PDB file of C-alpha atoms in Angstrom:
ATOM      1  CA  UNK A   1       0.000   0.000   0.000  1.00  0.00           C
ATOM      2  CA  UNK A   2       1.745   3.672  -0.732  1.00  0.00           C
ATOM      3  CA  UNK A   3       3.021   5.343   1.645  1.00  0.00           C
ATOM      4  CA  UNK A   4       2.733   9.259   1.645  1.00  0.00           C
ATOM      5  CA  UNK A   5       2.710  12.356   3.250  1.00  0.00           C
ATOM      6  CA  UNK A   6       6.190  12.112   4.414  1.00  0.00           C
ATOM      7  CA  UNK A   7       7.537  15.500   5.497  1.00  0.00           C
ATOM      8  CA  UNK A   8      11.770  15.244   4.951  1.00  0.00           C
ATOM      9  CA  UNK A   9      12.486  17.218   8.850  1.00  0.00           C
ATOM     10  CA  UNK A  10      16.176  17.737  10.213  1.00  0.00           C
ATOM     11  CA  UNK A  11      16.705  16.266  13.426  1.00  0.00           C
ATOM     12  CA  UNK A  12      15.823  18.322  16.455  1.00  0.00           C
ATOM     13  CA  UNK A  13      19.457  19.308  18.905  1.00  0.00           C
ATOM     14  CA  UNK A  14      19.799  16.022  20.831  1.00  0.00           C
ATOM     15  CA  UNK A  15      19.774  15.981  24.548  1.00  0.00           C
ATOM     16  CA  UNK A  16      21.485  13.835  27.707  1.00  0.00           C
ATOM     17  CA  UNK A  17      20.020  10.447  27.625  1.00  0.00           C
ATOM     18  CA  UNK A  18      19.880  10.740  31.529  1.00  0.00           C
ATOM     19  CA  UNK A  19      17.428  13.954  31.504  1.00  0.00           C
ATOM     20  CA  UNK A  20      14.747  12.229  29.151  1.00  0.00           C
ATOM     21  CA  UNK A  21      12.327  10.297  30.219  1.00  0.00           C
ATOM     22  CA  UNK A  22      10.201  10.641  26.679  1.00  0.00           C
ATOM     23  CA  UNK A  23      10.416  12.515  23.427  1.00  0.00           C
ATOM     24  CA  UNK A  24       7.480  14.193  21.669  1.00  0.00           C
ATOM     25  CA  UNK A  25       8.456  14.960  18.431  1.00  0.00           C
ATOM     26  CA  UNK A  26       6.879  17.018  15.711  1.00  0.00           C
ATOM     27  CA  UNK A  27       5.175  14.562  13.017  1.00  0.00           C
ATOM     28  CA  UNK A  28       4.888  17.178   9.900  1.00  0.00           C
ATOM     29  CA  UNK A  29       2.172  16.396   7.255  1.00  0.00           C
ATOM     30  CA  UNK A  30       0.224  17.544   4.943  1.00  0.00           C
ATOM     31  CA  UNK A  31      -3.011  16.406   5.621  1.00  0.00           C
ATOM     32  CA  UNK A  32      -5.860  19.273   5.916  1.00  0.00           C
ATOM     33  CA  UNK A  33      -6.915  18.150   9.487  1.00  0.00           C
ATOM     34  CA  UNK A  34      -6.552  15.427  12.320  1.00  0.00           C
ATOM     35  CA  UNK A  35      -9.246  13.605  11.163  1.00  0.00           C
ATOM     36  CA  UNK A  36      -7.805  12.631   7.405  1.00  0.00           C
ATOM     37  CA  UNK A  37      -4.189  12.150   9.400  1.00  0.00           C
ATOM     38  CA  UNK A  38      -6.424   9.744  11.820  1.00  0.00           C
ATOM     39  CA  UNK A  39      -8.539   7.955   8.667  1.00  0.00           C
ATOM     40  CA  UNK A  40      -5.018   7.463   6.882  1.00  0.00           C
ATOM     41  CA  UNK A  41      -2.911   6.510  10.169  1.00  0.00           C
ATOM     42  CA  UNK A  42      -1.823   2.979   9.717  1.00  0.00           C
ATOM     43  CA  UNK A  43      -0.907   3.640   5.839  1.00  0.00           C
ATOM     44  CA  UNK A  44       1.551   5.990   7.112  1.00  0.00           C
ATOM     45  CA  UNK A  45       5.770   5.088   7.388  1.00  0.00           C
ATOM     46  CA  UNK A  46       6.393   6.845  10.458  1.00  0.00           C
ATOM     47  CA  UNK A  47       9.819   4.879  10.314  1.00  0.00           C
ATOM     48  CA  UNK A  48      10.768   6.437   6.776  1.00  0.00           C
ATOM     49  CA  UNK A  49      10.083   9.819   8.435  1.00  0.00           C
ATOM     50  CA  UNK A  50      12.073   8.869  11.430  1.00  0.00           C
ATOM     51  CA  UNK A  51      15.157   7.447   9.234  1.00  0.00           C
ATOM     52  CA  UNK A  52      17.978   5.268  10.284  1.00  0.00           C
ATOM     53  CA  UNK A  53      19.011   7.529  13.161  1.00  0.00           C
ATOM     54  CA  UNK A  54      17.534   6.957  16.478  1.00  0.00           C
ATOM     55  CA  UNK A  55      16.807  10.311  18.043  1.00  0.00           C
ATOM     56  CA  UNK A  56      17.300   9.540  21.429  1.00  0.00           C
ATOM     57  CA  UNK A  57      20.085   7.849  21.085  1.00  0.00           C
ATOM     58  CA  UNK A  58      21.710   8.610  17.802  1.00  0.00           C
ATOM     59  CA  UNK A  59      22.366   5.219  16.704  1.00  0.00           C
ATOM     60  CA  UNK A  60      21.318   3.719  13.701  1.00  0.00           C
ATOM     61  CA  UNK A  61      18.524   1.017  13.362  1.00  0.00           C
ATOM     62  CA  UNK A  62      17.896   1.943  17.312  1.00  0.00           C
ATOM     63  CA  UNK A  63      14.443   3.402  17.563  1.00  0.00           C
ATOM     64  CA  UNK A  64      11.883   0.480  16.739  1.00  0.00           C
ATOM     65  CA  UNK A  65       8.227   0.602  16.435  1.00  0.00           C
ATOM     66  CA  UNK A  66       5.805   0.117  19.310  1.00  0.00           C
ATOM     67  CA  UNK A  67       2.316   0.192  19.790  1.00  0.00           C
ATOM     68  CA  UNK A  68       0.165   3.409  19.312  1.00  0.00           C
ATOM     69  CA  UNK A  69      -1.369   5.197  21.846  1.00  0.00           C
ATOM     70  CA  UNK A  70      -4.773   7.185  21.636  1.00  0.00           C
ATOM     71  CA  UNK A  71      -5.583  10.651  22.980  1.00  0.00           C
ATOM     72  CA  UNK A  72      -8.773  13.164  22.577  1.00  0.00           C
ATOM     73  CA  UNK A  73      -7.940  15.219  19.489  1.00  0.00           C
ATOM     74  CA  UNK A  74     -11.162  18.491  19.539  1.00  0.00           C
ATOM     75  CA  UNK A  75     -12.169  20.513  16.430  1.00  0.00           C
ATOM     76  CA  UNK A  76     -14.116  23.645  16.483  1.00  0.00           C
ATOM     77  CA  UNK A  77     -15.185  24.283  12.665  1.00  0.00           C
ATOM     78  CA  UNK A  78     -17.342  21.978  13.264  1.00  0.00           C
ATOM     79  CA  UNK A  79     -17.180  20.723  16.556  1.00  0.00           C
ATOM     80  CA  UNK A  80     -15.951  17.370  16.730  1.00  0.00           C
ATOM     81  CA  UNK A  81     -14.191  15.181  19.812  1.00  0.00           C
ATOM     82  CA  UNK A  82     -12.399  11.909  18.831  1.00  0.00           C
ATOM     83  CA  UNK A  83      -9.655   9.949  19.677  1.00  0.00           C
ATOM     84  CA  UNK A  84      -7.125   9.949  17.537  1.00  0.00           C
ATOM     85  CA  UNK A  85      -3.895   7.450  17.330  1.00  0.00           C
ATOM     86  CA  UNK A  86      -0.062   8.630  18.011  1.00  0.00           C
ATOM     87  CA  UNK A  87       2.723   6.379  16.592  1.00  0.00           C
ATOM     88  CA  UNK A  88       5.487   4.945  19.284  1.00  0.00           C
ATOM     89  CA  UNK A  89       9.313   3.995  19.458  1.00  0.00           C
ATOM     90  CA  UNK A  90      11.658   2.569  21.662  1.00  0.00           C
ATOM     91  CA  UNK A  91      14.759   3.130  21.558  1.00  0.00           C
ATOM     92  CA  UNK A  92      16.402  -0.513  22.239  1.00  0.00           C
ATOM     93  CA  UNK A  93      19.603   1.109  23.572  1.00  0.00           C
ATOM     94  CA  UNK A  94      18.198   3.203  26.307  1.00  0.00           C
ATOM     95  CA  UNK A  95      15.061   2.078  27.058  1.00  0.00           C
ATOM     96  CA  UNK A  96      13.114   5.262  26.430  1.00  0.00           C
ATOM     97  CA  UNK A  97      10.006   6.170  24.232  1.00  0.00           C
ATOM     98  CA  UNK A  98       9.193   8.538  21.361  1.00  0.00           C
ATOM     99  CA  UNK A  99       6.112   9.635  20.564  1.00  0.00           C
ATOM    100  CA  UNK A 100       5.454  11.680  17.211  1.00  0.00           C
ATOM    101  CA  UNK A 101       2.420  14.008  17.418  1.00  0.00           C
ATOM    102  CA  UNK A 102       1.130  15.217  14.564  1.00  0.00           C
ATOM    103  CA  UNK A 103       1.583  18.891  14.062  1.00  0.00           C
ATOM    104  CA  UNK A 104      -2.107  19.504  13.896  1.00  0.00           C
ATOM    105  CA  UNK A 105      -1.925  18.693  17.813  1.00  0.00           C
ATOM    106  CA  UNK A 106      -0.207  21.179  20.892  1.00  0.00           C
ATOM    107  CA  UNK A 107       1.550  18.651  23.548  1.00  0.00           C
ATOM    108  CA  UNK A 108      -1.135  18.502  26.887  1.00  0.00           C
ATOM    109  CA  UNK A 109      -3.840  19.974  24.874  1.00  0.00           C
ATOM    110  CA  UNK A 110      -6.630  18.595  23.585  1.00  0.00           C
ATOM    111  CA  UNK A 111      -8.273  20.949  21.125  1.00  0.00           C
ATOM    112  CA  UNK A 112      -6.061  21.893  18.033  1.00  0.00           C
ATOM    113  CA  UNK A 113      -4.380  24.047  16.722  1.00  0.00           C
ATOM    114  CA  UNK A 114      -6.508  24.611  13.976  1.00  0.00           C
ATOM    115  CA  UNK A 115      -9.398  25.031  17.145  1.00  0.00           C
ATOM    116  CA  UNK A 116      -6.797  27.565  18.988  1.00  0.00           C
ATOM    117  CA  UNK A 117      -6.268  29.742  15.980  1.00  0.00           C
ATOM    118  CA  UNK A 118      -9.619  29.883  14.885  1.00  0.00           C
ATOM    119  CA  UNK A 119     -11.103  31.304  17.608  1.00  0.00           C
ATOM    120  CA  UNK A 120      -8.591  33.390  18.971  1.00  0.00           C
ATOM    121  CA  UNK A 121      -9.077  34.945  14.722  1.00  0.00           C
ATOM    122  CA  UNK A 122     -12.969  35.213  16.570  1.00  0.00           C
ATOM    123  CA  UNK A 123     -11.667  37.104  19.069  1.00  0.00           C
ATOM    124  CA  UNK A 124     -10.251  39.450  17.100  1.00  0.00           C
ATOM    125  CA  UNK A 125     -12.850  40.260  15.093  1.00  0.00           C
ATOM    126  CA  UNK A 126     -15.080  40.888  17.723  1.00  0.00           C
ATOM    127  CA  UNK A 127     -12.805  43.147  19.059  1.00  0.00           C
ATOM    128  CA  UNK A 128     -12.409  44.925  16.610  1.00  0.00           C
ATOM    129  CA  UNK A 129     -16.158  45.676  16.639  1.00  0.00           C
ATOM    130  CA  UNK A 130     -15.622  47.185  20.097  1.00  0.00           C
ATOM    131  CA  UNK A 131     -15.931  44.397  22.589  1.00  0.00           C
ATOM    132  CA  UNK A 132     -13.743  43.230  25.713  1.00  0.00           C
ATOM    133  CA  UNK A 133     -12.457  40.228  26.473  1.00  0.00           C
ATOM    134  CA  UNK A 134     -13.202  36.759  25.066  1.00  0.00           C
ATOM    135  CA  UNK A 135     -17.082  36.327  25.616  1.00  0.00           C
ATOM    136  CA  UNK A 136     -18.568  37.159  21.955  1.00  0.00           C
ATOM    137  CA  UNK A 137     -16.312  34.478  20.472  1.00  0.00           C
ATOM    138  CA  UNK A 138     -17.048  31.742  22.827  1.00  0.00           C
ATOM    139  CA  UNK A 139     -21.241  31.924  22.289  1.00  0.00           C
ATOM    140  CA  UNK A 140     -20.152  31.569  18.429  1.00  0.00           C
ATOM    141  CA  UNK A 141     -18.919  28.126  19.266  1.00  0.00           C
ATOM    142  CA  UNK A 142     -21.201  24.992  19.262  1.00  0.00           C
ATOM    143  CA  UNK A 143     -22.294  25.324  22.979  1.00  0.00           C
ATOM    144  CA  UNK A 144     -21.424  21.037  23.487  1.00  0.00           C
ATOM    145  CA  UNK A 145     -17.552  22.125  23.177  1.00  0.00           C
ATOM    146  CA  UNK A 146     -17.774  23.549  26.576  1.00  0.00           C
ATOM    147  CA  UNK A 147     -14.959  26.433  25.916  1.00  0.00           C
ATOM    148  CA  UNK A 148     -15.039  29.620  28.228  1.00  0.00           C
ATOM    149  CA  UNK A 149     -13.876  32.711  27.969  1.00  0.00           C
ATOM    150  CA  UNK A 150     -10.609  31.735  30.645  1.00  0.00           C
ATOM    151  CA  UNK A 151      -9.852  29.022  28.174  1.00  0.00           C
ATOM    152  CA  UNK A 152      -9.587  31.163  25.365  1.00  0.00           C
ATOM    153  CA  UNK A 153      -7.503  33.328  27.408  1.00  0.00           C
ATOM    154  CA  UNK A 154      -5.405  30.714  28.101  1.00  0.00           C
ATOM    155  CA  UNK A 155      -5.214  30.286  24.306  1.00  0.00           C
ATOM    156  CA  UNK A 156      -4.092  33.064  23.727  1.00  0.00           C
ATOM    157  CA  UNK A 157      -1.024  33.143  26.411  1.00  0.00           C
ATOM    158  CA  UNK A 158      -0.355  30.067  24.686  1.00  0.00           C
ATOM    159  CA  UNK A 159       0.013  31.368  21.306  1.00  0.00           C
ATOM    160  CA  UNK A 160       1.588  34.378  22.395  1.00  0.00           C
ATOM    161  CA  UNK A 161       4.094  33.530  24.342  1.00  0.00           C
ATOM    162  CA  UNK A 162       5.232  30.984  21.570  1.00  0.00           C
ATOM    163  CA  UNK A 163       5.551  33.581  18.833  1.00  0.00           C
ATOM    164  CA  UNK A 164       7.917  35.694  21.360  1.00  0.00           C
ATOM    165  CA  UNK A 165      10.082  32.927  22.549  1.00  0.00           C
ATOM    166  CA  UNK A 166      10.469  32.113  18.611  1.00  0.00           C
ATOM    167  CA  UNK A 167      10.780  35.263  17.613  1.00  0.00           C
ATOM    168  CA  UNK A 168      14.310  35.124  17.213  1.00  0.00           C
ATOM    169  CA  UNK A 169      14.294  32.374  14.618  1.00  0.00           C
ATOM    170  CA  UNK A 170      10.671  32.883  13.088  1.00  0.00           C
ATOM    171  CA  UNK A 171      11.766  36.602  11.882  1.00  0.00           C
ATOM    172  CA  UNK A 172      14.244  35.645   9.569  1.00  0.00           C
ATOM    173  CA  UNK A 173      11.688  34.140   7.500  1.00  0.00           C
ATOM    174  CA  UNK A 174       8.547  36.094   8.278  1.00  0.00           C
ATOM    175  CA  UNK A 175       7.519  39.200   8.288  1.00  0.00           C
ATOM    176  CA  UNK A 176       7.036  39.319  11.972  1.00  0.00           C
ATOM    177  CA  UNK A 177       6.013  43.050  14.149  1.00  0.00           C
ATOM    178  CA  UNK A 178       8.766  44.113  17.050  1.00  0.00           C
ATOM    179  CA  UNK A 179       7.306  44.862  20.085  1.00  0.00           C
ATOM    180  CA  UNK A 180       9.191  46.425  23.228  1.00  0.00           C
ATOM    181  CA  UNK A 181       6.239  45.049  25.503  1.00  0.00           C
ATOM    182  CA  UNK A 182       3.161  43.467  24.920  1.00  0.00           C
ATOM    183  CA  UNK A 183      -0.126  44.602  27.638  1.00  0.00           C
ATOM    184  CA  UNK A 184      -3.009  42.394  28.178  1.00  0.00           C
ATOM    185  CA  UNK A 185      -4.876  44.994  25.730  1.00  0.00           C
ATOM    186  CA  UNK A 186      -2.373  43.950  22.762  1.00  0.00           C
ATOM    187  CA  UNK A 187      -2.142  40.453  22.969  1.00  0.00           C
ATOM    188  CA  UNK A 188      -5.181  39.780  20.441  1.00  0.00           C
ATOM    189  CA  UNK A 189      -3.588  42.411  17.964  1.00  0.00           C
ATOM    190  CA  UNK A 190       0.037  40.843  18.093  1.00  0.00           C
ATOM    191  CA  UNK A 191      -1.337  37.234  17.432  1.00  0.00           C
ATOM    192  CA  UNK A 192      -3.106  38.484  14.511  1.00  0.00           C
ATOM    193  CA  UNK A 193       0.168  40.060  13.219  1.00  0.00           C
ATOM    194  CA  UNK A 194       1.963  37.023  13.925  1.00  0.00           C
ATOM    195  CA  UNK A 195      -0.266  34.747  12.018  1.00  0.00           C
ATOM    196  CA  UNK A 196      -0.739  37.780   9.435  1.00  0.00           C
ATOM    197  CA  UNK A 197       3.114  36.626   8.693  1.00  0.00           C
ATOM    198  CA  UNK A 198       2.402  33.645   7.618  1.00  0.00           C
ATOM    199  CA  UNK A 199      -0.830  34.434   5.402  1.00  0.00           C
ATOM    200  CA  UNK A 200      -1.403  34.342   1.544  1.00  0.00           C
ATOM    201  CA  UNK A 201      -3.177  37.718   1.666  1.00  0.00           C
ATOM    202  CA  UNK A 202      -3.870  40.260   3.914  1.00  0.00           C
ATOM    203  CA  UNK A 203      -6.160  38.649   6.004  1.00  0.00           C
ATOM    204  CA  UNK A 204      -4.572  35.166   7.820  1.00  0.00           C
ATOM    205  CA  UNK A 205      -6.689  32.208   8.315  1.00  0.00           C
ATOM    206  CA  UNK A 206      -6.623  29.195  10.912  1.00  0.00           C
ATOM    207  CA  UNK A 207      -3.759  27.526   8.036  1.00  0.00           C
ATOM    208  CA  UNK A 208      -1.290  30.538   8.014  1.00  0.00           C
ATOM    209  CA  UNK A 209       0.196  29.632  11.367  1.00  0.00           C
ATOM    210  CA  UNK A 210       1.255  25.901   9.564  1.00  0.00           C
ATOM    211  CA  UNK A 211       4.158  27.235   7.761  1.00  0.00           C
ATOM    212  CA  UNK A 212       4.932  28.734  10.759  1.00  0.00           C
ATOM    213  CA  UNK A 213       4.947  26.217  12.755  1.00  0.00           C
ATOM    214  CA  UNK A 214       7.327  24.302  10.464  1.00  0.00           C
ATOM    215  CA  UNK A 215       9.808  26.604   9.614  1.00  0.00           C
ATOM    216  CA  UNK A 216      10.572  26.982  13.606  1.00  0.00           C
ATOM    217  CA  UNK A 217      10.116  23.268  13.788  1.00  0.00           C
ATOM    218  CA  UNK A 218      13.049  22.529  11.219  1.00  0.00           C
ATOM    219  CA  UNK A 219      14.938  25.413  12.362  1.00  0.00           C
ATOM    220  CA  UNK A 220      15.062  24.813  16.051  1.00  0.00           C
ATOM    221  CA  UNK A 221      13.920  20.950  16.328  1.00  0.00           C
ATOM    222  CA  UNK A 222      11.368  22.060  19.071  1.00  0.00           C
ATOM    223  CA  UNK A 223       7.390  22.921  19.582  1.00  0.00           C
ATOM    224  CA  UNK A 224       6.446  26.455  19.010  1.00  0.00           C
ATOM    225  CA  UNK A 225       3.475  26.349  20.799  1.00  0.00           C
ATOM    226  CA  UNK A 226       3.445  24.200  24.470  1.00  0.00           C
ATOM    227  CA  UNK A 227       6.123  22.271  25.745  1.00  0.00           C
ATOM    228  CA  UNK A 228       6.333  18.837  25.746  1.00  0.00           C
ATOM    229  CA  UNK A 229       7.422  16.173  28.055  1.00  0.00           C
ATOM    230  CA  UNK A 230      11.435  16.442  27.537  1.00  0.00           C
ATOM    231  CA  UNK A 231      11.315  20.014  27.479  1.00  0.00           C
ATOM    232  CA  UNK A 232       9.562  20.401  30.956  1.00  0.00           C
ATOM    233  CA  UNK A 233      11.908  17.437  32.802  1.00  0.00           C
ATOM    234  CA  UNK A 234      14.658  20.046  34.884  1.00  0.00           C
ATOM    235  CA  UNK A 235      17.967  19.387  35.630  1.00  0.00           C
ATOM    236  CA  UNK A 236      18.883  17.266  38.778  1.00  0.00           C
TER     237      UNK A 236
END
């Protein structure tokens, strides 16, 4: 059966085998959503995308496969909960996992980032119409997704603060605004600009933050939006 969507990715810095417990690394695809990446999931070659070099280890024909593991995946446009499966390795030499999350996901969060996007893009234009805060946008969404306006909020720290810490790399590529500080009043505004970067025309959709997200993926190895498992574990 053919294999496809097969992203070619550089290998992400590697760290002490003593200070990781797990990897989550970036799966890049093209698929439109989570749901055709789910559909077509066991017709993928997660081991062609992987390649001959372990990345925990570095040594070659190391990292085997393992048994998937599921996890909540939630759309907003429509609405839609599922599980969805995550592809596995161990790495023979050490012991340790890997776990490849699609790109369409944010490590220890449920709803995408397509979800994220889109309705922090709600926000905005809401905002723009004169109101405050994060309540117009949330009675736009199907009322069974059960998102708030703290969520959102929480969205958009989470956005936010992953275009600033990436700054440095994403500018070289992007179009991206300078800031000297960002208030609680422009936070809505400077995602928008962000994304804006990464648009076809003037006006960025929930897809214009995907060539974001891989150009600081390939450039850096690491997540621009959350953290995951590796990145959180602190030195002894």
């Amino acid at each position: 059966m053919e294999r496809r969507n097969i992203l070619r990715q550089q290998t992400p810095p590697s760290q002490p085998p003593d200070r990781i417990l797990d990897i989550q690394y970036l799966f890049d695809n093209t698929y439109p959503s989570i749901w055709e990446y789910k559909a077509d999931f066991f017709n993928i070659c997660f081991q062609e995308y992987i390649g001959r070099k372990c990345l925990i280890c570095e040594g070659e024909d190391c990292c085997k496969p393992i048994k998937e593991y599921y996890r909540y995946a939630v759309e907003l446009f429509p609405y839609k909960k599922k599980k969805v499966p995550v592809a596995r390795f161990l790495c023979v030499k050490t012991g340790r996992t890997l776990s490849l999350l699609p790109r369409q996901l944010i490590p220890y969060h449920q709803y995408t980032t397509d979800a994220v996007v889109g309705a922090l893009l709600m926000v905005y234009d809401f905002q723009k119409m004169g109101q405050v805060g994060y309540h117009g946008a949330t009675l736009k969404l199907d009322p069974d997704c059960w998102v708030t306006p703290y969520l959102v909020q929480t969205w958009a720290v989470l956005l936010l603060s992953g275009f600033l810490r990436g700054h440095h790399v994403l500018h070289e590529e992007f179009p991206l605004p300078t800031f000297r500080r960002v208030g609680p009043k422009d936070m809505i505004t400077t995602i928008f600009l962000y994304l804006q970067s990464g648009a076809d025309g003037d006006r960025p959709t929930r897809h214009s933050v995907v060539p974001i997200i891989r150009y600081h993926f390939i450039q850096t190895g690491k997540w621009l939006f959350g953290r995951t498992s590796c990145e959180r574990m602190r030195s002894p």
